[in-house]
Amino acid sequence: MSALDRSSMRRSESLEEIDEGLYSRQLYVLGHEAMRRMAKTAVLVSGMKGLGVEIAKNIILAGVKSVTVHDPGNTQWSDLSSQFFLSESDVGRNRAVASQQRLAELNSYVPVTAYTGELSESFLTAFQVVVLSNSPLEEQLHVSDICHARSICFVLADTKGLAGQLFCDFGENFVVDEPAEAEPVSAYIQHISQGIPGVVTCRDGQGHGHGFADGDFVTFLDVEGMSQLNGCAPRAIHVLDEFTLEIGDTGSFAPYQRGGVITQVKVPQLHSYEPLRAALAKPKIKAMDDRGHSLHLAFRALHAFAAEMGHLPRPRAQADAERLLELARGLTAHQELLDEGLVRTFAHVSAGELSPMAALLGGLAAQEVLKAASGKFLPLAQWLYFDALECLPEEGTALLTEESCAPRGSRYDGQIAVFGADFQEKLGRQKYFVVGAGAIGCELLKNFAMIGLAAGEGGSITVTDMDTIERSNLSRQLLFRPRDVGKLKSETAAAAVRRMNPTTRVMAQTHHVGPDTETLYGDDFFTALDGVANALDSMQARAYVDGRCIRYLKPLLDSGTEGTKGHVQVVVPYLTQSFGSPPDLTESAVPLCTLRHFPSTIEHTLQWARDEFDGLFKVPAENVNKYLEDPAFIEGQWTTQDLEWVRSSLQEKPCSWQDCVHWARQRWESLYRHAILNLLHAFPPGHETSPGVLFWAGPKKCPRPLEFDCDNSTHMEYVMAAASLFAQTHRLQVPRDRTAARETLRAMVMPPFQPESGVRIPVTEEEMEEAPAGVDEEQLAALRQELAECRQALLEGGHSSTHLMEPIHFEKDDDSNGHVDFIMAASNLRAANYGITPADWHKSKRVAGRIMPAIATTTAAVAGLACLELYKLVWGHKDLSSYCNSFLQLAEPLLARFRPLPPPDTYKYGQETWSCWHRVEVPGIGAHGEELSLQELLDQLQVVHGLPVRTVLCGVTILYASFWAKQKREAQLTCRLTQLVSGPPGATWQPPQILVLDLVCEDQQDDDVLPPVHVRLPCG
C-alpha cells in the first residue's frame, strides 16, 4: 500500500460518515467530534416565515441528522419580504409544505420533512432540539414545559419589525464540552515560586503578557526542577497581572530551576437552565440594561395584545401603540425602567417582516441549535434582545403614516409596514455593486432580493466574481447546488436571485476588481452607483475597493467572517473613517530566523514545511525551465545559490524510483540530522549568552537530531511523499512502491556528519537582514560559463526538452495529490527535532493552505447586519450616531454594535486640514465653454483655492514643474489637459470623466500633504 493510499485510509477512518469535501471549512470551526454529535441530532423548526426558514437553512447546511419543518399556516403576501423559499405562486399554500423541497435541496445528507399538525408531547419526543419561531405565548409555554421535562433542548426565536428576541433552555444538566473557540493559550515560564499558592511568572513567545483569564485551567510541560507539575491534572488559576498568576499549592514541590511551558486546558462545563415559564418572570438577559428590559416587556405585552385583539398592532396606529404600552406597564412594578418611547416605536413596526432581521436572528438562533446538538461553545444564558430602530428615518415618524405603511397586496408588504411605500420605491431605484459572490456575497444577494433592492425602474445590482463553484462551497453558500459545481459563482448566484425575486435587476460579471480592470470599473461605472458592498476575503482587495469608494464618494458596506467571528463596517462619505489601508491590514509575519532555526510552535514548523515545498518542487523547476527556454536567463540578476540550484536540479534528474527514494533520504538526513547538529555545534545545549543566562531558554527550544528509522511511520511518510513529488517534478512516471523504497533505504549508507566551518547562524531578525557577504564574481562567472556550455550541449544533442521540469503548485483541496502529506510529515519531523507537539493531517492542511474557518450561521448574521446599515444609507442618514459597526462572536455568544469613528485628518496645508474624503474640485470647462488649459487650471487653483502650484503630477507622470526651463514650461502651459494625459500617438485612448491630479505648492512644508485635485472633463 502506498503512502498516499495509507494516508487516505487514515483520513477516511477518522472522519467516518463526515464528508470532508463538503464540510471542510466548517470542520475547522466545529471539529470532527462535534460534527459527529450533530449528525445524531434530529431538529424540529416550527414557523416557516422568514426567521424560521433562515434557521432551518443554516442548520441543514451545517449537517444535523434531520430537520422537520412545521407550520400550520398558509403563505401570505407579507411573508415574501423575508421568506426566500416562497414565491408568489405559493400564496395560499401551507408554508412548511411549500418550503420543504427547496430546503431539502440544500444538503443531501439531511432529510427534510414537512409537518402541519399539532405539537403534541408524543410528537416532540422524537427530537433532540426544538425551535419555535412565530409562535403564540401559550404554545411557547406548552412546548417549553414538555421539552424541559423531557431534557429536549429548546430554542425560542422571534422577530417583529426591527426588534428580535432569542431564548435558550438546554435543561438542568447540559454539558458544554468545549466552551471556547480559540486555540488553547500557552506561555513560557520564567519562574515558579514554592508556596501556597505558588506564583508563576510567564510571557508569551513575543515577550508579551501570558494571555490567560481568571478561572482558566492549565497544565505544564518541560519544567525542570519542579517536575511534579509536568503533565499534572488541570489546575485552576487566579490571574494576578499580565505576567503572573497563582496555580495552587506548590509548597511541597522541588524548587523550580528553568524552562517549561504552561498551557490552557479546555475543561467541560456543566450548565443549568430555567424553563421559559420561570425565565419570563425573572429573565436573565445578556447585556441586561433598561433597553433589554423594555424589549422583554414589549414582547410579552405583544402576546397579550395579540390574544386580546386577534392581530398585531397595526403599523403607525397610535391607539394600538398606546394599548401595547398600557399592557407593558401592567407587567412591571418598576415603571421607571420602562422606556415608553421604545415600546411605542416597537408597536408601530411590530407587524413588519424584514429579511435582514430574519438573517441576523436566524444566524444567532441556528448557532444555538448547533451548540445544543454538539456541546461545542457556550450557549446563551438565557435571553438575548436586539433592536435596530435607528434604521427608521432620522426626520422622525412624520414621514410614516398608517396610510403609507398599509399593505398593498405586494411581496414587500412586510417591509412596507415598517418603512412605508415611498421608501420601497426608493430601494427599487438603487444601483449597487457587489464585489464577490462567495458565502457573504450569496447572503447579501439573497437579502437584496428579499428587500427589493434594485427591483424597480432604474435599479441595478452588478455582481462580479472570477471564481467557479467548488464542492466545499456548498455547505455555506446557499445559492449553489451540487449541479452548479464548476460553474461561475457570479452567474449562478445572479440566476438564483432572479428565481427568488424575478423583478430583481441583477447582472453578473466575471472580472477581478483591481488596477488592471479600471477601464471596466472606472468613472462611468462608479459615478452611476449608489453604493458598494464588499464580500471579499483578501484584505488588500477590500482596501482597493475602499479606495475607489473614496475617489468616487460612494458608501461602502464591508463584511468579513472567520469561524464564528464576524464584523460589519459601514463607510459613509465625509461622515466615517474609511475601511483602512493595506499596511494596517497585513498579518504580522513570523521572523525568518524563527522559522529557520528557532521554531517554538507547530505553526512555525508548518510554515517552514510549506516554504520547503515551494523550494523543492516549484521554484527549482520554474528556474530550470526558464534556463532551458531563455538563453538570456543565466545573465540575469541571479545569486550563486540560485544558479547552483539550477545545476543541481539538472544533475539530480532521476531515472528510477530508487533514485527518487535516494534523493528523499538524503534530504531527510540533511534537514533533520545534519542541520540540527550544525546548529548545536554553533550553540551547544549549555551555551550561555552571558554568565548565568542560557541561550536555549524561553521560546528557543534546544533541538535534538533525529536518527532515521524505516519502521517509524513519519520517517517513511516523508520519504514516500518527497520521492513521489520529486518524481513528478522531473516528469518521471514510475510506480510509488513502498516495499522497494524500504529495500533501497536499508541498503543506503549515509556519510558521517562533518561540522560546517565558517558558517554564521543568525540569531535575530536584524542579523538575518544584514547585507550578505560580497559575491565571488569569479565563481559566479565560472558557474554561468558551465551552465551555458551545459545548455548548448543539451540543445545540440536534442535533449533539452527531456530536462524540462514540472513546477508543482501547492493545491490544498485535492487530498490525493500528496501535497499535504509531504507538509505534514516534513513539519512533524521538525517538530520532533524541537520537542513540539505534532499536528494531525487536518490541522496541517488548514495552516499550510491558509484555510479560513467558515460556517453558514456567521455568514447569515453578518449579512443581516450589513443590510440593516443599507437601510440607513438608502434613507440618507446624516447623523453619525445613526450608523453602527458590528462585531459578533457566535461561540460566546457576543454581539457588539458601536458608533463608527469620524474620519481622521489625512491632508494638511498650512493651518488647514482635511479628511480622506476631501478633494479640490475644478470644472474642466473654462469661461468660454472650452476645455481648460494647464495654465487656466493653475490660475483657478491660485485664485479660487489659494494654491500656488509648483508641481503637477498625474500618477507618477510630471505634467508641470516650476524648475523646468522656461520654453518647456510655456509649451506645457498652453496644452489642454487631455493633451497632457492622452496615450501614445496612434493608440486608442478614452479620456476619463474625472482627471485626478496631485499638487506640490510653492510654500508647502515637509509635513503638508495636499488633497487631490479632481477635474471633471467635458469629454465625460
Tab-separated table of C-alpha atoms in Angstrom, residues 74-295:
chain	number	residue	atom	x	y	z
A	74	ASN	CA	-50.607	29.377	4.805
A	75	THR	CA	-48.382	31.739	2.851
A	76	GLN	CA	-49.360	35.413	2.862
A	77	TRP	CA	-48.096	38.276	0.705
A	78	SER	CA	-46.184	39.782	3.626
A	79	ASP	CA	-44.176	36.538	4.034
A	80	LEU	CA	-42.419	37.134	0.718
A	81	SER	CA	-40.476	40.094	2.089
A	82	SER	CA	-38.269	37.699	4.075
A	83	GLN	CA	-39.099	34.067	3.197
A	84	PHE	CA	-36.755	33.372	0.297
A	85	PHE	CA	-38.040	29.842	-0.428
A	86	LEU	CA	-41.603	31.005	-1.052
A	87	SER	CA	-42.834	32.624	-4.258
A	88	GLU	CA	-45.924	34.465	-5.357
A	89	SER	CA	-47.367	31.200	-6.629
A	90	ASP	CA	-47.173	29.816	-3.076
A	91	VAL	CA	-49.578	32.400	-1.611
A	92	GLY	CA	-52.372	30.392	-0.014
A	93	ARG	CA	-50.286	27.192	0.302
A	94	ASN	CA	-49.008	25.835	3.610
A	95	ARG	CA	-45.648	27.432	4.377
A	96	ALA	CA	-43.941	24.259	5.593
A	97	VAL	CA	-45.098	22.164	2.658
A	98	ALA	CA	-44.160	24.873	0.148
A	99	SER	CA	-40.666	25.265	1.652
A	100	GLN	CA	-39.765	21.608	2.178
A	101	GLN	CA	-38.428	20.709	-1.254
A	102	ARG	CA	-36.204	23.772	-1.607
A	103	LEU	CA	-34.806	23.246	1.887
A	104	ALA	CA	-34.140	19.573	1.124
A	105	GLU	CA	-32.012	20.558	-1.879
A	106	LEU	CA	-29.532	22.352	0.393
A	107	ASN	CA	-27.895	19.199	1.736
A	108	SER	CA	-28.487	15.635	0.562
A	109	TYR	CA	-27.208	14.291	3.899
A	110	VAL	CA	-30.046	15.940	5.862
A	111	PRO	CA	-33.580	14.611	5.302
A	112	VAL	CA	-36.156	17.412	5.493
A	113	THR	CA	-39.819	16.682	6.142
A	114	ALA	CA	-42.826	18.971	6.493
A	115	TYR	CA	-45.387	18.690	9.294
A	116	THR	CA	-48.601	20.691	9.700
A	117	GLY	CA	-50.230	19.021	12.715
A	118	GLU	CA	-50.335	19.683	16.448
A	119	LEU	CA	-47.131	19.938	18.516
A	120	SER	CA	-48.112	17.154	20.894
A	121	GLU	CA	-45.862	15.623	23.522
A	122	SER	CA	-45.669	12.339	21.639
A	123	PHE	CA	-44.575	14.186	18.510
A	124	LEU	CA	-41.970	16.368	20.267
A	125	THR	CA	-40.189	13.438	21.937
A	126	ALA	CA	-38.758	12.364	18.580
A	127	PHE	CA	-36.408	15.384	18.576
A	128	GLN	CA	-33.282	16.336	20.459
A	129	VAL	CA	-33.715	20.059	19.708
A	130	VAL	CA	-36.949	22.001	19.215
A	131	VAL	CA	-37.053	25.534	17.785
A	132	LEU	CA	-40.096	27.788	17.865
A	133	SER	CA	-40.496	30.925	15.768
A	134	ASN	CA	-43.638	32.964	15.088
A	135	SER	CA	-45.423	31.134	17.879
A	136	PRO	CA	-48.072	32.417	20.354
A	137	LEU	CA	-47.125	32.529	24.038
A	138	GLU	CA	-49.495	29.741	25.025
A	139	GLU	CA	-47.813	27.388	22.545
A	140	GLN	CA	-44.356	28.540	23.630
A	141	LEU	CA	-45.101	27.712	27.281
A	142	HIS	CA	-46.693	24.363	26.420
A	143	VAL	CA	-43.781	23.228	24.244
A	144	SER	CA	-41.179	24.598	26.664
A	145	ASP	CA	-42.687	22.650	29.587
A	146	ILE	CA	-42.567	19.406	27.603
A	147	CYS	CA	-39.021	19.992	26.400
A	148	HIS	CA	-37.701	20.889	29.860
A	149	ALA	CA	-39.308	17.828	31.436
A	150	ARG	CA	-38.002	15.557	28.661
A	151	SER	CA	-34.471	17.098	28.518
A	152	ILE	CA	-35.060	18.269	24.955
A	153	CYS	CA	-33.105	21.408	24.131
A	154	PHE	CA	-35.488	24.300	23.472
A	155	VAL	CA	-34.801	27.443	21.418
A	156	LEU	CA	-37.268	30.298	21.004
A	157	ALA	CA	-36.637	32.978	18.376
A	158	ASP	CA	-38.800	35.773	17.099
A	159	THR	CA	-38.527	38.992	15.103
A	160	LYS	CA	-41.084	41.757	14.997
A	161	GLY	CA	-40.189	44.535	12.613
A	162	LEU	CA	-36.852	45.955	13.751
A	163	ALA	CA	-36.675	44.017	17.047
A	164	GLY	CA	-35.839	40.427	17.855
A	165	GLN	CA	-35.614	38.051	20.787
A	166	LEU	CA	-33.813	34.776	21.420
A	167	PHE	CA	-34.222	32.359	24.330
A	168	CYS	CA	-32.489	29.066	25.136
A	169	ASP	CA	-33.290	26.318	27.633
A	170	PHE	CA	-30.950	23.334	27.366
A	171	GLY	CA	-32.137	21.661	30.571
A	172	GLU	CA	-30.808	21.414	34.078
A	173	ASN	CA	-27.679	19.360	33.302
A	174	PHE	CA	-26.268	20.438	29.963
A	175	VAL	CA	-22.582	19.684	29.408
A	176	VAL	CA	-20.521	22.056	27.270
A	177	ASP	CA	-17.549	20.005	26.119
A	178	GLU	CA	-15.616	22.878	24.510
A	179	PRO	CA	-16.741	26.284	25.759
A	180	ALA	CA	-14.340	28.456	23.746
A	181	GLU	CA	-13.497	28.764	20.068
A	182	ALA	CA	-9.909	29.994	20.432
A	183	GLU	CA	-6.902	27.680	20.428
A	184	PRO	CA	-5.530	26.943	23.938
A	185	VAL	CA	-3.265	29.701	25.254
A	186	SER	CA	0.379	28.869	26.018
A	187	ALA	CA	3.165	30.857	27.652
A	188	TYR	CA	6.840	30.332	28.517
A	189	ILE	CA	7.650	30.058	32.190
A	190	GLN	CA	10.284	32.305	33.715
A	191	HIS	CA	9.830	31.341	37.355
A	192	ILE	CA	7.566	29.357	39.711
A	193	SER	CA	7.598	30.047	43.428
A	194	GLN	CA	7.193	27.439	46.170
A	195	GLY	CA	4.234	28.305	48.321
A	196	ILE	CA	0.518	28.248	48.974
A	197	PRO	CA	-0.332	29.390	46.407
A	198	GLY	CA	2.580	29.071	44.011
A	199	VAL	CA	3.051	32.005	41.652
A	200	VAL	CA	4.051	31.515	38.019
A	201	THR	CA	5.804	34.289	36.111
A	202	CYS	CA	5.471	33.809	32.355
A	203	ARG	CA	5.299	35.506	28.957
A	204	ASP	CA	4.120	34.554	25.501
A	205	GLY	CA	6.505	33.862	22.611
A	206	GLN	CA	6.762	37.573	21.737
A	207	GLY	CA	7.546	38.698	25.277
A	208	HIS	CA	4.004	39.971	25.914
A	209	GLY	CA	1.690	39.012	28.763
A	210	HIS	CA	0.556	35.431	29.277
A	211	GLY	CA	-2.978	35.820	27.864
A	212	PHE	CA	-4.764	33.638	30.465
A	213	ALA	CA	-8.065	34.576	32.098
A	214	ASP	CA	-9.121	34.117	35.697
A	215	GLY	CA	-10.583	30.650	36.241
A	216	ASP	CA	-8.790	29.027	33.303
A	217	PHE	CA	-7.396	25.534	33.804
A	218	VAL	CA	-3.770	24.832	32.899
A	219	THR	CA	-1.174	22.109	32.776
A	220	PHE	CA	2.613	22.110	32.394
A	221	LEU	CA	5.329	20.701	30.145
A	222	ASP	CA	9.157	20.602	30.218
A	223	VAL	CA	9.530	22.216	33.651
A	224	GLU	CA	12.980	21.498	35.133
A	225	GLY	CA	13.294	21.267	38.892
A	226	MET	CA	9.614	21.473	39.849
A	227	SER	CA	8.945	18.455	37.641
A	228	GLN	CA	5.865	17.421	39.663
A	229	LEU	CA	3.933	19.923	37.547
A	230	ASN	CA	4.746	18.235	34.233
A	231	GLY	CA	1.634	16.570	32.850
A	232	CYS	CA	-0.334	17.338	36.006
A	233	ALA	CA	-4.117	17.264	36.164
A	234	PRO	CA	-5.655	20.579	35.085
A	235	ARG	CA	-5.192	23.283	37.724
A	236	ALA	CA	-7.431	26.325	38.091
A	237	ILE	CA	-5.559	29.624	38.038
A	238	HIS	CA	-6.043	33.064	39.517
A	239	VAL	CA	-4.584	35.853	37.412
A	240	LEU	CA	-2.597	38.473	39.343
A	241	ASP	CA	-1.462	40.607	36.431
A	242	GLU	CA	-0.460	40.237	32.785
A	243	PHE	CA	2.726	38.342	33.677
A	244	THR	CA	1.912	36.455	36.909
A	245	LEU	CA	-0.755	34.027	38.082
A	246	GLU	CA	-1.441	31.699	41.009
A	247	ILE	CA	-1.657	27.932	40.447
A	248	GLY	CA	-2.448	26.488	43.880
A	249	ASP	CA	-0.200	24.665	46.338
A	250	THR	CA	3.433	24.178	45.211
A	251	GLY	CA	4.930	24.230	48.716
A	252	SER	CA	5.886	20.549	48.729
A	253	PHE	CA	7.386	20.550	45.212
A	254	ALA	CA	11.076	20.668	44.354
A	255	PRO	CA	12.460	24.158	43.640
A	256	TYR	CA	11.988	25.480	40.134
A	257	GLN	CA	15.174	25.562	38.052
A	258	ARG	CA	14.404	26.586	34.493
A	259	GLY	CA	12.230	26.228	31.402
A	260	GLY	CA	8.742	24.953	30.921
A	261	VAL	CA	5.533	25.812	29.137
A	262	ILE	CA	2.160	26.483	30.777
A	263	THR	CA	-0.830	25.620	28.557
A	264	GLN	CA	-4.555	26.168	28.895
A	265	VAL	CA	-6.718	23.049	29.149
A	266	LYS	CA	-10.293	23.158	27.942
A	267	VAL	CA	-12.407	21.597	30.689
A	268	PRO	CA	-16.062	20.598	30.137
A	269	GLN	CA	-18.599	22.785	31.942
A	270	LEU	CA	-21.980	21.886	33.418
A	271	HIS	CA	-24.779	24.410	32.872
A	272	SER	CA	-28.327	24.601	34.181
A	273	TYR	CA	-31.209	26.469	32.543
A	274	GLU	CA	-34.645	27.634	33.668
A	275	PRO	CA	-37.732	26.726	31.631
A	276	LEU	CA	-39.485	29.525	29.746
A	277	ARG	CA	-42.282	29.840	32.304
A	278	ALA	CA	-39.823	30.730	35.073
A	279	ALA	CA	-37.489	32.724	32.818
A	280	LEU	CA	-40.274	35.049	31.672
A	281	ALA	CA	-40.827	36.343	35.180
A	282	LYS	CA	-37.151	36.585	36.177
A	283	PRO	CA	-35.270	36.956	32.916
A	284	LYS	CA	-31.522	36.519	32.568
A	285	ILE	CA	-30.848	38.872	29.672
A	286	LYS	CA	-27.416	39.033	28.046
A	287	ALA	CA	-26.087	42.580	28.358
A	288	MET	CA	-29.031	43.367	30.673
A	289	ASP	CA	-29.915	47.053	30.569
A	290	ASP	CA	-33.025	49.206	30.510
A	291	ARG	CA	-33.359	48.668	26.759
A	292	GLY	CA	-33.240	44.885	27.083
A	293	HIS	CA	-35.694	45.020	29.993
A	294	SER	CA	-38.069	47.217	27.976
A	295	LEU	CA	-37.906	44.915	24.943
